[in-house]
Coordinates of C-alpha atoms in Angstrom, one line a residue:
V210 CA 0.0 0.0 0.0
Q211 CA 1.1 3.6 -0.7
L212 CA 0.2 6.3 1.8
Q213 CA 0.3 10.0 0.7
A214 CA 0.1 12.5 3.5
S215 CA -0.5 16.2 2.9
G216 CA -1.8 19.3 4.5
G217 CA 1.1 20.1 6.9
G218 CA 2.5 23.7 7.1
L219 CA 3.3 26.6 9.3
V220 CA 0.4 27.9 11.5
Q221 CA 0.4 30.4 14.4
P222 CA -0.5 29.2 18.0
G223 CA -4.3 28.7 18.3
G224 CA -4.7 28.1 14.6
S225 CA -5.9 25.0 12.8
L226 CA -4.7 22.6 10.1
T227 CA -6.2 19.5 8.6
L228 CA -3.9 16.6 7.5
S229 CA -5.0 14.1 4.9
C230 CA -3.5 10.7 4.1
A231 CA -4.7 8.8 1.1
A232 CA -4.1 5.1 0.6
S233 CA -3.6 3.5 -2.7
G234 CA -2.6 0.0 -3.9
S235 CA -3.2 -2.8 -1.6
I236 CA -6.1 -1.3 0.3
L237 CA -8.1 -4.4 0.8
G238 CA -7.9 -5.6 4.4
I239 CA -6.9 -2.3 5.9
N240 CA -8.5 -2.1 9.4
G241 CA -7.0 0.7 11.4
M242 CA -5.5 3.9 10.3
G243 CA -3.6 6.3 12.6
W244 CA -1.4 9.3 13.0
Y245 CA 1.8 9.4 15.0
R246 CA 4.3 12.3 15.2
R247 CA 7.9 12.9 15.9
A248 CA 9.2 16.1 17.2
P249 CA 12.8 17.2 16.9
G250 CA 15.0 15.1 19.1
A251 CA 12.0 13.0 20.4
Q252 CA 10.7 9.5 19.8
R253 CA 7.7 9.0 17.6
E254 CA 4.5 9.2 19.6
F255 CA 0.9 8.1 19.1
V256 CA -1.5 10.8 18.2
A257 CA -4.8 9.3 17.1
A258 CA -6.3 6.2 15.5
T259 CA -9.5 4.9 14.1
T260 CA -10.8 1.6 13.0
I261 CA -12.8 0.7 9.8
G262 CA -15.9 0.8 12.0
G263 CA -15.3 4.3 13.3
D264 CA -14.0 3.7 16.8
T265 CA -11.4 6.4 17.7
N266 CA -8.6 6.8 20.3
Y267 CA -6.4 9.8 21.0
A268 CA -3.4 10.6 23.0
D269 CA -4.2 12.6 26.1
S270 CA -2.2 15.6 24.8
V271 CA -4.5 16.1 21.8
K272 CA -7.9 15.1 23.3
G273 CA -10.5 17.8 22.7
R274 CA -8.3 19.5 20.1
F275 CA -7.7 17.0 17.4
T276 CA -10.3 14.9 15.5
I277 CA -9.5 11.9 13.5
S278 CA -11.9 10.8 10.7
R279 CA -12.1 8.4 7.8
D280 CA -13.7 8.2 4.4
N281 CA -13.6 4.5 3.6
A282 CA -14.9 5.2 0.2
K283 CA -11.8 7.4 -0.6
N284 CA -9.5 5.3 1.5
T285 CA -8.5 8.5 3.3
V286 CA -8.0 9.3 6.8
Y287 CA -8.0 12.9 8.2
L288 CA -6.7 14.6 11.3
Q289 CA -8.3 17.9 12.0
M290 CA -6.1 19.8 14.4
N291 CA -7.5 22.8 16.3
S292 CA -6.1 25.1 19.0
L293 CA -2.6 24.2 17.9
K294 CA 0.4 24.7 20.3
P295 CA 4.0 25.0 19.6
E296 CA 4.5 21.7 21.2
D297 CA 2.5 20.1 18.4
T298 CA 5.4 21.0 16.1
A299 CA 6.5 17.7 14.6
V300 CA 6.5 15.5 11.5
Y301 CA 3.3 13.7 11.3
Y302 CA 3.1 10.2 9.9
C303 CA 0.0 8.2 8.9
N304 CA -0.2 4.4 8.9
A305 CA -2.4 1.7 7.5
D306 CA -2.8 -1.1 10.0
Y307 CA -4.0 -4.5 8.6
A308 CA -3.8 -6.4 11.9
G309 CA -4.8 -3.7 14.5
S310 CA -6.5 -0.5 15.1
G311 CA -4.1 2.0 13.8
Y312 CA -1.3 1.6 16.4
C313 CA 0.9 -0.1 13.9
N314 CA 2.5 -2.4 16.4
T315 CA 2.9 -5.4 14.1
A316 CA 4.6 -6.1 10.9
L317 CA 1.3 -5.9 9.1
C318 CA 1.4 -2.2 8.9
S319 CA 2.6 0.5 6.5
W320 CA 3.7 4.1 7.0
G321 CA 3.4 7.2 4.9
Q322 CA 6.2 9.6 4.4
G323 CA 5.4 12.2 6.8
T324 CA 4.2 15.8 6.7
Q325 CA 5.8 18.8 8.7
V326 CA 3.6 20.8 10.9
T327 CA 5.2 23.8 12.6
V328 CA 3.3 25.9 15.1
S329 CA 5.1 29.2 15.7
S330 CA 4.4 33.0 15.8

């Protein structure tokens, strides 16, 4: 499967961005899709995930500010990010999880190339 992430950019604190991740190729069998991020000098961390049935989970740091959604007809997952903070600055990666719920903790998972989000005034 190929995952194309887009929508990153530079935004001021308090602003909003929407990331998209479109899957193509071997899309049959994808269950979960999720977003992780990696800030400079930090490890990759979980942000949000959704199953094909629409169940969602969020990291505590983004609850109430970020919303993950999925359009199964378009094989696309979105991450709506509101009330952005400087600490949200990171490269955001999407995944397609065949064996799980978007946490991508098995070998049956693929990652996109990442999109940079910078929150700064």
